[in-house]
Coordinates of C-alpha atoms in Angstrom, one line a residue:
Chain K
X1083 CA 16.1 -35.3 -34.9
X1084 CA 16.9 -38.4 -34.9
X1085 CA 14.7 -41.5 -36.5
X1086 CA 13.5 -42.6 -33.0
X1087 CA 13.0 -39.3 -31.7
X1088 CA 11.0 -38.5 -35.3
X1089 CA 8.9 -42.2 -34.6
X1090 CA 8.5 -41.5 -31.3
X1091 CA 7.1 -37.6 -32.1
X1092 CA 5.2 -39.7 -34.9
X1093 CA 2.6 -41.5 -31.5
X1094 CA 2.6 -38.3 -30.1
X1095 CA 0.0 -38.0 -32.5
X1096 CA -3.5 -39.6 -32.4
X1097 CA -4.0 -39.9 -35.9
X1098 CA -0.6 -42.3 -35.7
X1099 CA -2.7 -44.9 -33.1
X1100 CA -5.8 -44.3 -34.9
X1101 CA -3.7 -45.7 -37.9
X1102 CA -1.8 -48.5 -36.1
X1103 CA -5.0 -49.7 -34.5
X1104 CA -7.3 -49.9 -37.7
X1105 CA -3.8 -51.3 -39.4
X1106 CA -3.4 -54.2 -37.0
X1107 CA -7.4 -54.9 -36.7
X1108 CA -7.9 -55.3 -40.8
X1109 CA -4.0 -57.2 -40.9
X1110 CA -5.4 -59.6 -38.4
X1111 CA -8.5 -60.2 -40.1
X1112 CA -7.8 -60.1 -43.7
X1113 CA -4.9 -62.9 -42.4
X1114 CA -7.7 -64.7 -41.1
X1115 CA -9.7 -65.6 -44.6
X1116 CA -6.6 -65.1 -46.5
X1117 CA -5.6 -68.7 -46.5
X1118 CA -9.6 -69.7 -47.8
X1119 CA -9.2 -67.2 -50.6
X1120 CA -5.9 -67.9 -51.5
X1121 CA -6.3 -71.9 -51.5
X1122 CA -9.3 -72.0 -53.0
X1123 CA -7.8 -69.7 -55.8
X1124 CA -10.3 -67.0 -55.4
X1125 CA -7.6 -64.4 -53.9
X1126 CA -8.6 -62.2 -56.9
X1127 CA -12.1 -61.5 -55.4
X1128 CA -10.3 -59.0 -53.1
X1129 CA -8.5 -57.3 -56.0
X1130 CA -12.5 -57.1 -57.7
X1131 CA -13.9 -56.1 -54.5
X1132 CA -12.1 -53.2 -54.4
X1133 CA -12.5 -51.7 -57.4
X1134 CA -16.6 -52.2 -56.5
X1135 CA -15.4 -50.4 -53.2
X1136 CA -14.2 -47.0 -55.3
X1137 CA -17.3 -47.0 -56.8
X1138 CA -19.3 -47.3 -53.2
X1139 CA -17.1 -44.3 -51.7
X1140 CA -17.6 -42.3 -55.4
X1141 CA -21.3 -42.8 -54.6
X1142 CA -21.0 -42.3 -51.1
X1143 CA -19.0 -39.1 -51.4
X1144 CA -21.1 -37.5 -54.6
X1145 CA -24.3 -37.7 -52.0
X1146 CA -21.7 -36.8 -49.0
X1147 CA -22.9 -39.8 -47.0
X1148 CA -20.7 -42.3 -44.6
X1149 CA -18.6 -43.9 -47.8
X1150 CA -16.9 -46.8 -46.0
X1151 CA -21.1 -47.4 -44.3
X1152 CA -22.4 -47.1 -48.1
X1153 CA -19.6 -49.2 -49.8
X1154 CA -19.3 -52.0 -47.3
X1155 CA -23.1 -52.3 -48.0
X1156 CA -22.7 -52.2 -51.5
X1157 CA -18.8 -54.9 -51.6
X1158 CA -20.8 -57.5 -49.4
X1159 CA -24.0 -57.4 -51.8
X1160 CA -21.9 -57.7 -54.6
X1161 CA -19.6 -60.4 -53.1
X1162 CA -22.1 -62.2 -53.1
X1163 CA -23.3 -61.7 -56.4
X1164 CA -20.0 -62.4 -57.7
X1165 CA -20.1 -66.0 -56.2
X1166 CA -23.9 -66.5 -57.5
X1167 CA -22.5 -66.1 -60.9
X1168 CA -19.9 -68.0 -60.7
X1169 CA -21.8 -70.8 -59.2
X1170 CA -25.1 -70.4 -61.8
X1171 CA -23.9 -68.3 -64.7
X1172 CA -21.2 -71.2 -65.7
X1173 CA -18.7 -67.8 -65.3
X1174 CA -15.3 -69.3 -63.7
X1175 CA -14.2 -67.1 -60.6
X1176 CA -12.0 -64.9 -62.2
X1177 CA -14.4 -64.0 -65.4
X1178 CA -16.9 -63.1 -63.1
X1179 CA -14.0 -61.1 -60.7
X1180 CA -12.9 -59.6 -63.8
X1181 CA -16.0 -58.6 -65.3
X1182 CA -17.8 -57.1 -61.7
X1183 CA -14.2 -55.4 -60.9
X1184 CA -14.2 -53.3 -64.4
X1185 CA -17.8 -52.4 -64.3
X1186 CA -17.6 -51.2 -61.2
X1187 CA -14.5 -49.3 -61.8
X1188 CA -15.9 -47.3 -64.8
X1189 CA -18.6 -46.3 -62.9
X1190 CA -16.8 -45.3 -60.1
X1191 CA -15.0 -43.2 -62.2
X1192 CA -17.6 -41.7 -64.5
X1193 CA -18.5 -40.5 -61.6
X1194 CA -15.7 -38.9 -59.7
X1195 CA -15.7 -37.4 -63.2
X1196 CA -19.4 -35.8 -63.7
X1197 CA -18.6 -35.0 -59.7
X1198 CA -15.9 -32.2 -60.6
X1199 CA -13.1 -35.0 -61.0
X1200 CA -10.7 -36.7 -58.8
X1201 CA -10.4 -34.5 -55.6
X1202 CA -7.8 -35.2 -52.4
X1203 CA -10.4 -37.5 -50.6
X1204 CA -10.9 -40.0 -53.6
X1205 CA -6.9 -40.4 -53.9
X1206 CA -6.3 -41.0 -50.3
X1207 CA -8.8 -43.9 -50.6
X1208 CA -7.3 -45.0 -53.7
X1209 CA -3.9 -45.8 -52.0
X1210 CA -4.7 -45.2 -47.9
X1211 CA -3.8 -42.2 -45.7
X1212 CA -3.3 -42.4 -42.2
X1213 CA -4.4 -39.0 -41.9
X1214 CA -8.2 -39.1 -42.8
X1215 CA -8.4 -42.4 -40.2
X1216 CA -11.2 -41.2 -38.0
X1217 CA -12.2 -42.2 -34.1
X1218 CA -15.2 -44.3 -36.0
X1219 CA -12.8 -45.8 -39.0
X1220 CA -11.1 -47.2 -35.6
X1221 CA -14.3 -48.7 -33.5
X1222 CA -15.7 -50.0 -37.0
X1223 CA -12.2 -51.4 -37.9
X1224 CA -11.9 -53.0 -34.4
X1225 CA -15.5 -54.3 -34.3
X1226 CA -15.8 -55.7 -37.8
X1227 CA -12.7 -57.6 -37.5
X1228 CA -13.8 -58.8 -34.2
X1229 CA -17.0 -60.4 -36.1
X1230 CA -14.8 -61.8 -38.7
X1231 CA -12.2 -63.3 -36.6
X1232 CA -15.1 -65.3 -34.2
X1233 CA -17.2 -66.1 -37.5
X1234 CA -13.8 -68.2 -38.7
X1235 CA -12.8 -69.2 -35.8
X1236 CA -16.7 -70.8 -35.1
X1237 CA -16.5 -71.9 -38.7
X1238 CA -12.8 -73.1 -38.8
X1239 CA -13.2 -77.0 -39.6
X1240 CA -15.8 -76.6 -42.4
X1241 CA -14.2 -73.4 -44.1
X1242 CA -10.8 -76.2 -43.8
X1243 CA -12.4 -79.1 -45.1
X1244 CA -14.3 -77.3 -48.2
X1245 CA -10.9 -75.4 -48.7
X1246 CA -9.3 -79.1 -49.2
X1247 CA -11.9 -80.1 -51.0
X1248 CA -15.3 -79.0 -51.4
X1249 CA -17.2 -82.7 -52.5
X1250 CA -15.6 -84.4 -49.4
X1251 CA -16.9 -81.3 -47.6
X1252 CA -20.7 -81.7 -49.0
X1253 CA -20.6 -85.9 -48.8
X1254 CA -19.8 -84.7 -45.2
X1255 CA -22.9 -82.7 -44.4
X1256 CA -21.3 -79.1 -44.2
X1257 CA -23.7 -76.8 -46.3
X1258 CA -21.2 -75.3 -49.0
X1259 CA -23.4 -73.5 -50.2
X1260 CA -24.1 -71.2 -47.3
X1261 CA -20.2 -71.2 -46.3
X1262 CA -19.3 -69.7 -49.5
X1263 CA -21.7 -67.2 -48.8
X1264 CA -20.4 -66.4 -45.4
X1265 CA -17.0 -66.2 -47.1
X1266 CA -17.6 -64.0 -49.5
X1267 CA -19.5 -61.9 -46.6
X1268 CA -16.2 -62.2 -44.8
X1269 CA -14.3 -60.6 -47.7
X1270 CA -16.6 -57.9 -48.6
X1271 CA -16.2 -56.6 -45.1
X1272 CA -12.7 -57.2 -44.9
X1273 CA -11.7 -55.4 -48.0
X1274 CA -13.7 -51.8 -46.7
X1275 CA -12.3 -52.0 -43.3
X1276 CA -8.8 -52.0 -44.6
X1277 CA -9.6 -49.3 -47.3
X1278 CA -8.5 -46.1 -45.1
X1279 CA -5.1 -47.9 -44.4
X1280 CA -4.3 -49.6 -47.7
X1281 CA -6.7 -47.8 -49.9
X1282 CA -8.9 -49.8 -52.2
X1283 CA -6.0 -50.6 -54.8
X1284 CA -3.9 -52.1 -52.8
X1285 CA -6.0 -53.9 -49.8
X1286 CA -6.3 -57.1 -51.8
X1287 CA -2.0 -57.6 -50.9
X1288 CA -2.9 -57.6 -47.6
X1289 CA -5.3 -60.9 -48.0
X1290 CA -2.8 -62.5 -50.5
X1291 CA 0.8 -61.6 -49.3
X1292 CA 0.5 -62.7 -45.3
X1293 CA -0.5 -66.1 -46.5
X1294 CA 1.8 -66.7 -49.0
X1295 CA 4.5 -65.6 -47.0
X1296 CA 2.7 -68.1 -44.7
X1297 CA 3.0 -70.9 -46.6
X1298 CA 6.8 -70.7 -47.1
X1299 CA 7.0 -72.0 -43.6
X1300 CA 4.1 -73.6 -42.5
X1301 CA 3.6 -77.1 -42.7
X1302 CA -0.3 -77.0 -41.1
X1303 CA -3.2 -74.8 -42.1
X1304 CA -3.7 -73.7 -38.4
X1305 CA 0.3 -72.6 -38.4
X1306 CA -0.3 -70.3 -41.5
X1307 CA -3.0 -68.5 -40.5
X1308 CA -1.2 -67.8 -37.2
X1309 CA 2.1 -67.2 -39.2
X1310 CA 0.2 -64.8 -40.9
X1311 CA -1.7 -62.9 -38.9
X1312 CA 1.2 -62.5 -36.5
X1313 CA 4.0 -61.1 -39.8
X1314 CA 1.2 -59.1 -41.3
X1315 CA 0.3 -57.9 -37.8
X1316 CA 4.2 -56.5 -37.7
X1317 CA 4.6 -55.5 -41.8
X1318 CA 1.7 -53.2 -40.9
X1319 CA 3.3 -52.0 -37.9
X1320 CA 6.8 -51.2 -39.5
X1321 CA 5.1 -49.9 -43.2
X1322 CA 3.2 -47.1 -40.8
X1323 CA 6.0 -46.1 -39.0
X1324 CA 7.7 -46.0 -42.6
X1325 CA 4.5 -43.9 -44.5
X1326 CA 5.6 -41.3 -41.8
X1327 CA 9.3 -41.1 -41.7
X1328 CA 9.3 -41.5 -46.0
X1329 CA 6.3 -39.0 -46.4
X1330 CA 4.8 -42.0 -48.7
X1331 CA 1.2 -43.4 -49.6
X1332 CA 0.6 -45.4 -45.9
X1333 CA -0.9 -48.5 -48.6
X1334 CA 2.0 -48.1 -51.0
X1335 CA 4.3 -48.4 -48.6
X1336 CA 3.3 -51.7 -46.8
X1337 CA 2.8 -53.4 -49.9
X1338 CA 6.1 -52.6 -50.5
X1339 CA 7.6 -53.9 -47.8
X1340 CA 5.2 -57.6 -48.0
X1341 CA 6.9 -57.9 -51.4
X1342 CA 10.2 -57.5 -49.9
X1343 CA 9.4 -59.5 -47.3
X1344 CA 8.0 -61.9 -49.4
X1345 CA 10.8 -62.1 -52.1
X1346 CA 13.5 -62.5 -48.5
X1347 CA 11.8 -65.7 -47.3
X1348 CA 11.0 -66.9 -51.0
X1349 CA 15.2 -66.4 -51.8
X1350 CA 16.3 -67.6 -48.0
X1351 CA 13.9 -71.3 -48.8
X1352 CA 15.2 -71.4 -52.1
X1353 CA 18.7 -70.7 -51.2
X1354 CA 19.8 -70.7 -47.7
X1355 CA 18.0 -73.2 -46.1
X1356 CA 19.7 -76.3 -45.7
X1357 CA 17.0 -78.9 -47.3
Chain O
X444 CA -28.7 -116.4 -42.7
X445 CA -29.3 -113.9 -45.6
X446 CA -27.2 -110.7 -45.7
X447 CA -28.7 -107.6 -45.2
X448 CA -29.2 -105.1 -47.4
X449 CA -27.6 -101.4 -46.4
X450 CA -28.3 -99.7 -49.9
X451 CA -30.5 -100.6 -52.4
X452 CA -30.9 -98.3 -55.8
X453 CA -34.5 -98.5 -58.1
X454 CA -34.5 -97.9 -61.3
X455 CA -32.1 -94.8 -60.9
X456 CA -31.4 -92.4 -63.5
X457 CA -29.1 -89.5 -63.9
X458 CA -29.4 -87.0 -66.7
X459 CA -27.3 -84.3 -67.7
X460 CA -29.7 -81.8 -69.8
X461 CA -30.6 -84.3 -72.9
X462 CA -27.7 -86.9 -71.8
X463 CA -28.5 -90.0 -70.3
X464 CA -25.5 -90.7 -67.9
X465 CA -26.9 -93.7 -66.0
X466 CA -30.2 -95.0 -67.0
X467 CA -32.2 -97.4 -65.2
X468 CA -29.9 -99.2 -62.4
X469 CA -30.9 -101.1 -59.9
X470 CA -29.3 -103.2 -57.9
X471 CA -29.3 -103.7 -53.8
X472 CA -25.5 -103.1 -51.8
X473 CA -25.2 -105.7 -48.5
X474 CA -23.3 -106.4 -45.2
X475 CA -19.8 -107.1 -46.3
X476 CA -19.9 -106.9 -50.3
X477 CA -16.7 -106.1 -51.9
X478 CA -17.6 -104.6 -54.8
X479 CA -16.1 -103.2 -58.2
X480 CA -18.2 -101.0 -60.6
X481 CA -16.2 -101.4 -63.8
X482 CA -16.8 -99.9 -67.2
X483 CA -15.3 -98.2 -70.1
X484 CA -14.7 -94.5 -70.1
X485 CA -18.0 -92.4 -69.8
X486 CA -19.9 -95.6 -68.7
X487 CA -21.6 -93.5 -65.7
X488 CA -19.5 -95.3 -63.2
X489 CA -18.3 -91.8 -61.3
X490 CA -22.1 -90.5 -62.1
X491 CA -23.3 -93.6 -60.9
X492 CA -21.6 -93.5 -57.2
X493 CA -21.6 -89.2 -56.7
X494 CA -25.2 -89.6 -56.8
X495 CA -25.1 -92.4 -54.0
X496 CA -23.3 -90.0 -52.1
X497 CA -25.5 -87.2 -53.1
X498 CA -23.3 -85.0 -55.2
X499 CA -25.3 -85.1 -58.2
X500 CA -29.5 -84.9 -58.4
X501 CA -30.7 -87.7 -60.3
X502 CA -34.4 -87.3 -62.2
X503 CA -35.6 -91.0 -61.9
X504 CA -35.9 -93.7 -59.3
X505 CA -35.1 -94.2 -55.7
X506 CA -32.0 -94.6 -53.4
X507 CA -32.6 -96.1 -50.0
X508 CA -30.3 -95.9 -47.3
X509 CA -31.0 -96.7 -43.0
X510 CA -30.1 -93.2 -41.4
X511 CA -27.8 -95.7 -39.1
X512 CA -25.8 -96.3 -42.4
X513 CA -22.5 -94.5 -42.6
X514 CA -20.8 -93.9 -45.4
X515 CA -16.7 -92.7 -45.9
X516 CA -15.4 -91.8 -49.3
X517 CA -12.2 -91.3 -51.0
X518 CA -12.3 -89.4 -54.4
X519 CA -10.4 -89.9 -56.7
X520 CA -6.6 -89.4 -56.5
X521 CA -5.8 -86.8 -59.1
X522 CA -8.4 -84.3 -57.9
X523 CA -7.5 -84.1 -54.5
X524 CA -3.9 -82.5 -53.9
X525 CA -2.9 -79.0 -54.4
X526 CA 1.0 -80.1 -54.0
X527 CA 2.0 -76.7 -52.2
X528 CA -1.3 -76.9 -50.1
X529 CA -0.5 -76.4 -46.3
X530 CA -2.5 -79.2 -44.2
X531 CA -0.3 -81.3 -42.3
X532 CA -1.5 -85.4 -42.1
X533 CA -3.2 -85.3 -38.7
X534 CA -4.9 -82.2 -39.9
X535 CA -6.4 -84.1 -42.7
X536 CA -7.5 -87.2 -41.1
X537 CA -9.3 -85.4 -38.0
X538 CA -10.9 -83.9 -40.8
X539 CA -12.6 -87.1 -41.4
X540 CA -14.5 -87.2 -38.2
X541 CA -14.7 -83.4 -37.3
X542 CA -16.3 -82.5 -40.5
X543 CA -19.2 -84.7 -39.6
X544 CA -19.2 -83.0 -35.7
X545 CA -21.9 -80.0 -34.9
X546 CA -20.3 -77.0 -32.9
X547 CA -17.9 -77.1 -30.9
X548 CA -16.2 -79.5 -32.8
X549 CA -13.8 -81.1 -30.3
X550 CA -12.6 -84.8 -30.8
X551 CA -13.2 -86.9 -27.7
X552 CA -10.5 -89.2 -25.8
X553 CA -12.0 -92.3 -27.6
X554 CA -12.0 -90.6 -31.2
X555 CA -8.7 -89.6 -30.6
X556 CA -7.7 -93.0 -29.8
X557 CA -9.6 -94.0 -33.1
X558 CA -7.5 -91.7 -34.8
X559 CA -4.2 -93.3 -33.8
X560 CA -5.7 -96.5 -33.9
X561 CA -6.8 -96.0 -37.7
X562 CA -3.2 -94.6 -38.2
X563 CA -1.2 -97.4 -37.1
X564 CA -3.4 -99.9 -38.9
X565 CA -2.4 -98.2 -42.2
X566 CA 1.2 -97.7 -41.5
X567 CA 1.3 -94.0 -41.3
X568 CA 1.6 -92.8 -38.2
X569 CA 5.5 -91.7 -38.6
X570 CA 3.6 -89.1 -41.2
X571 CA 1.4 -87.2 -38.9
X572 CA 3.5 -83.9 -38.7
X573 CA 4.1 -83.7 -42.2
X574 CA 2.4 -82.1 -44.8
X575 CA 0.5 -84.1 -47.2
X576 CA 1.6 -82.3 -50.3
X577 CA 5.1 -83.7 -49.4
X578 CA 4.7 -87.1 -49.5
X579 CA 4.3 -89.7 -52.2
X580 CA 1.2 -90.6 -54.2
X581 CA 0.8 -93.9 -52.0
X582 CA 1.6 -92.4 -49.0
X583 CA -1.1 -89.7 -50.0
X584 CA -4.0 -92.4 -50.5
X585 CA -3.5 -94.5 -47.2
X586 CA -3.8 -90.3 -45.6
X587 CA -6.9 -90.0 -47.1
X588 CA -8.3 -93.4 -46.9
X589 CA -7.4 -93.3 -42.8
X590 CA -9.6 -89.8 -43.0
X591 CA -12.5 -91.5 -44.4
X592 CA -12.3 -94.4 -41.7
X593 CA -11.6 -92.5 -38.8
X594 CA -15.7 -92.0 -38.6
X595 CA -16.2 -96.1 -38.8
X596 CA -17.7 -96.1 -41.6
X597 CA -20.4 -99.0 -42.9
X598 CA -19.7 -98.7 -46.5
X599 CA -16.9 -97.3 -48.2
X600 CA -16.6 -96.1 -51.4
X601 CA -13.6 -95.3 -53.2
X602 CA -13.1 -94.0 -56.6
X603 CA -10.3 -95.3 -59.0
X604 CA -8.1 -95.0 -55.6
X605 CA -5.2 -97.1 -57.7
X606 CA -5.1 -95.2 -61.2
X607 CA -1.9 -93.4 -59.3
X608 CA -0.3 -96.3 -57.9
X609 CA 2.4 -98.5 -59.4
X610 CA 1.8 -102.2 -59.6
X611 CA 3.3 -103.2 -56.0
X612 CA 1.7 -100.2 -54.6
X613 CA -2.0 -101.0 -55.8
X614 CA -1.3 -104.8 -54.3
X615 CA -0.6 -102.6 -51.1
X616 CA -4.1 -100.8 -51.0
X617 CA -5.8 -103.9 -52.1
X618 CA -4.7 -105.8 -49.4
X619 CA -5.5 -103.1 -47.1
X620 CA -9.0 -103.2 -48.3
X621 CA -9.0 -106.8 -48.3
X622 CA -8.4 -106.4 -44.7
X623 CA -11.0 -103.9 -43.7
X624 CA -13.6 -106.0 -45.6
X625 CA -12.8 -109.2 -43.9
X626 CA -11.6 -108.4 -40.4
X627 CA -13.2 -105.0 -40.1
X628 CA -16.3 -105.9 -41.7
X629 CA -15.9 -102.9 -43.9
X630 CA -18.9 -103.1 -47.2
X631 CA -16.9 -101.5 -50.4
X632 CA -17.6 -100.5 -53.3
X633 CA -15.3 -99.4 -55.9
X634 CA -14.7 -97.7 -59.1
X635 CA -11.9 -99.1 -60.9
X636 CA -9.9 -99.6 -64.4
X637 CA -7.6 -102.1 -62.7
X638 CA -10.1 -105.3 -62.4
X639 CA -7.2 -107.4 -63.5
X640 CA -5.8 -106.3 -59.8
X641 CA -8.9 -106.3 -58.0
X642 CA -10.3 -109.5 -59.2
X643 CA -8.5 -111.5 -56.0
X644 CA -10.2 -109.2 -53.6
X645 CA -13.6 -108.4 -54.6
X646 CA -16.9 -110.1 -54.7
X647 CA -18.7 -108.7 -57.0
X648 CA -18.5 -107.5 -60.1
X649 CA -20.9 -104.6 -61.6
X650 CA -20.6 -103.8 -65.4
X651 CA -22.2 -100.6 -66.3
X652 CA -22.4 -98.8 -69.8
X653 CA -25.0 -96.3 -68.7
X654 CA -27.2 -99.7 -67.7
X655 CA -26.3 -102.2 -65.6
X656 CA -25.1 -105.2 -68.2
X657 CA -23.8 -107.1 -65.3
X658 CA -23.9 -107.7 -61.6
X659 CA -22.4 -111.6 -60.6
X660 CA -18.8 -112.6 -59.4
X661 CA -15.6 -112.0 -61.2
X662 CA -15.4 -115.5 -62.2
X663 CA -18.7 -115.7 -63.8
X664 CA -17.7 -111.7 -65.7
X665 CA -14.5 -113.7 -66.5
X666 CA -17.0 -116.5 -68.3
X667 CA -19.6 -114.4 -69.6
X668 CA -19.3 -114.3 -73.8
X669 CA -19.7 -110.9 -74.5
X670 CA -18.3 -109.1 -71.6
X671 CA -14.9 -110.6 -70.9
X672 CA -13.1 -109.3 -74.0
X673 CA -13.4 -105.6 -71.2
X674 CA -10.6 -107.6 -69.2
X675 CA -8.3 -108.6 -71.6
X676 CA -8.6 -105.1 -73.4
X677 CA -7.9 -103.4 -69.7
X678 CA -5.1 -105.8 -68.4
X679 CA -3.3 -105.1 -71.7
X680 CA -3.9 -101.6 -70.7
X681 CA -2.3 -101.7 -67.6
X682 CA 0.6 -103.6 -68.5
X683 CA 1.5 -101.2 -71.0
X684 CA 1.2 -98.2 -68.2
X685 CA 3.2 -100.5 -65.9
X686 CA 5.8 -101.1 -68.6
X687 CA 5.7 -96.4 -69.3
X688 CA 5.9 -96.1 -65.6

């Protein structure tokens, strides 16, 4: 067979649209606050969040409950306990990223562990399968990412200017405060809806690689969100079709090909392009 | 006819925990003062004008301000660039007025016009498309000064907006200042180092070691006994980082 007969079988297949919808919904919208995170030099909270993620699905699986519902739940609450610290406890962002990430971490696995160990379900939401993508992973994909693509779109210009810089932003009237919150909402909900494509190891690439790959380019901060949404939009589509043909982890495999990507348009500015 | 007053500060003072940052300052900001707060390092002068802004809580005394009063600012050079960060000029001077806006935040014909207006008076309209990390450290302060006067702003207050600049540059700014006080009828007020440079332009000197020691003209700071010995320390300063740079 050959490969386009093989990709074409591959959408014969719901669970292959189940995967490219929920894929393009969470590249879109993780694209979307990418830029904040990244700018702001918070990108790591992704990387934290999803290790507090593993330990919402451990929970959620041990009492056999929704675990994307439960850990979403659990990321946002402790998104925004991550920022609270950081803005009372004197922690700086990362200590308090770091700290959050490996508590979580050890609990999730202390208790895949008293739960009978790692089983197939926990490792396919450590690095994503496209086969356990359910009907409702792709209507609370599509819906979430709807809410977090009109919340920065409505919030565009404030989220902008306290990106630039945050005391400009408050001698300006825009309540900080309550935008970091809503960022850090943003990202809690981000990082589960992407889980069941990328996993929970790997989802934080998908906030950080589209915008850096972005800024290589872009000149504006409206041009690299749309730079980014639009080559994470197509990364996701060719790393699914890829997860198929290669038989690999669906996450594994398009962070793979963002680093490539990435490392292309890094070389092709550095060496190629006439300055 | 007597100038009127658009800020006036009681008795204000600033702690942080047991540290006395500014203690006691009063003094009253009017229509058309062009002001420099001067003082040595860790004086209060950056306490002193973040909690005019409202930055910073302060645990004593009153600042009063007319709602009508607007105020721009411009931080201070150093903090404000990421050099990779992607935000292209025009980006960051609509900025200046859409950050004020309520939703939607759209920029009307005549703010738009303002835009270009405030663009052309500080030479930098060629810039627009390009992104701010890019350019040079002067180039950088007129970008940010055009976004805090793209709102038409009553008072402006700048801090250390210079300490970047070389010598011919800073004469640049100051001039441009110069001309927003006098034919814009733009009130500053400024922190500086450089009051060897800014004594041409301003009106007013304030001299603050977490109290205000002084608040007359340059000329009389140049005469006063005990004081003046700050600008001949400072100019030899500066001449020694103009003769490094």
């Amino acid at each position: 067979m050959s490969l386009l007969q093989e990709l074409l079988a591959a959408f014969s297949y719901g669970f292959m649209w189940r995967a490219l919808f929920v894929g393009i919904a969470v590249a879109i919208s993780s694209s979307f606050i990418g830029p904040f995170l990244v700018l702001k030099r918070f990108s790591m909270i992704g990387h934290g969040l999803s290790h507090v993620a593993f330990a919402g699905i451990a929970v959620g699986l041990l009492f056999n409950t929704a675990p994307l519902i439960f850990s979403m739940i659990i990321v946002v609450a402790v998104s925004v306990f991550i920022l609270k610290l950081n803005e009372t406890a004197k922690l700086h962002g990362d200590a308090a990223i770091g700290l959050t990430a490996a508590v979580a971490m050890a609990f999730g696995t202390i208790l895949a562990s008293v739960a009978g160990g790692f089983n197939v379900d926990l490792f396919s939401f450590l690095f994503g399968s496209i086969l356990t993508i359910q009907r409702l992973d792709v209507y609370l994909s599509i819906t979430f990412s709807i809410i977090v693509i009109a919340v920065v779109t409505s919030l565009y210009h404030d989220l902008f200017t306290m990106t630039f810089e945050e005391d400009f932003a408050k001698v300006s009237g825009i309540n900080t405060k309550r935008l970091n919150t809503v960022l850090a909402i943003l990202v809690g909900v981000t990082v589960v809806i992407g889980i069941r494509a990328m996993g929970t190891l790997l989802i934080s690439s998908l906030i950080i690689f589209p915008t850096i790959i972005a800024m290589q380019f872009s000149r504006g901060f409206k041009a690299t969100i749309v730079i980014a949404a639009v080559s994470s939009v197509f990364i996701i589509i060719f790393g699914l079709m890829g997860s198929y043909i290669l038989d690999w982890p669906s996450g594994s495999t398009i962070v793979l090909l963002n680093g490539f990507v990435f490392l292309g348009v890094y070389m092709y500015n550095r060496i190629l392009r006439p300055q | 006819m007597d100038k009127q007053s658009l800020l006036s500060l009681q008795d204000l003072t600033v702690k942080y925990h047991s540290f006395t940052a500014v203690s006691s300052v009063s003094f009253d900001v009017y229509e058309r003062d062009f002001i420099a707060i001067i003082g040595a390092n860790g004086s209060g002068k950056t306490t002193l004008i973040k909690t005019i802004l409202g930055l910073l809580h302060y645990q004593k005394g009153t600042i009063e301000k007319n709602d009508d009063v607007t105020v721009g600012y411009l931080p201070q050079h150093t903090m404000a660039l990421d050099r990779f960060f992607p935000a292209t000029v025009d980006e960051v001077v609509g900025m200046g007025l859409l950050s004020t806006k309520r939703f939607p935040k759209r920029l009307s014909k005549q703010e738009k016009q303002n835009v270009q207006d405030v663009l052309h008076m500080l030479n930098i309209k060629a810039l627009v498309h390009k992104r701010i990390g890019a350019l040079s450290g002067g180039q950088q302060q007129r970008v940010l000064l055009a976004r805090a006067l793209v709102s038409n702003p009553d008072i402006l207050i700048l801090d250390e907006p210079t300490s970047a600049l070389d010598h011919s540059m800073r004469k640049q700014f100051f001039d441009i200042l110069k001309h927003l006080n006098k034919s814009h009828g733009v009130t500053i007020i400024l922190v500086t180092h450089d009051i060897v440079s800014a004594g041409d332009y301003i009106n007013r000197v304030l001299y603050l070691d977490q109290k205000l020691m002084f608040d007359g003209t340059f000329n009389q700071f140049c005469e006063h006994q005990e004081l003046s010995p700050f600008i001949h320390t400072h100019s030899l300063r500066q001449e020694k980082a103009g003769e490094q740079s």
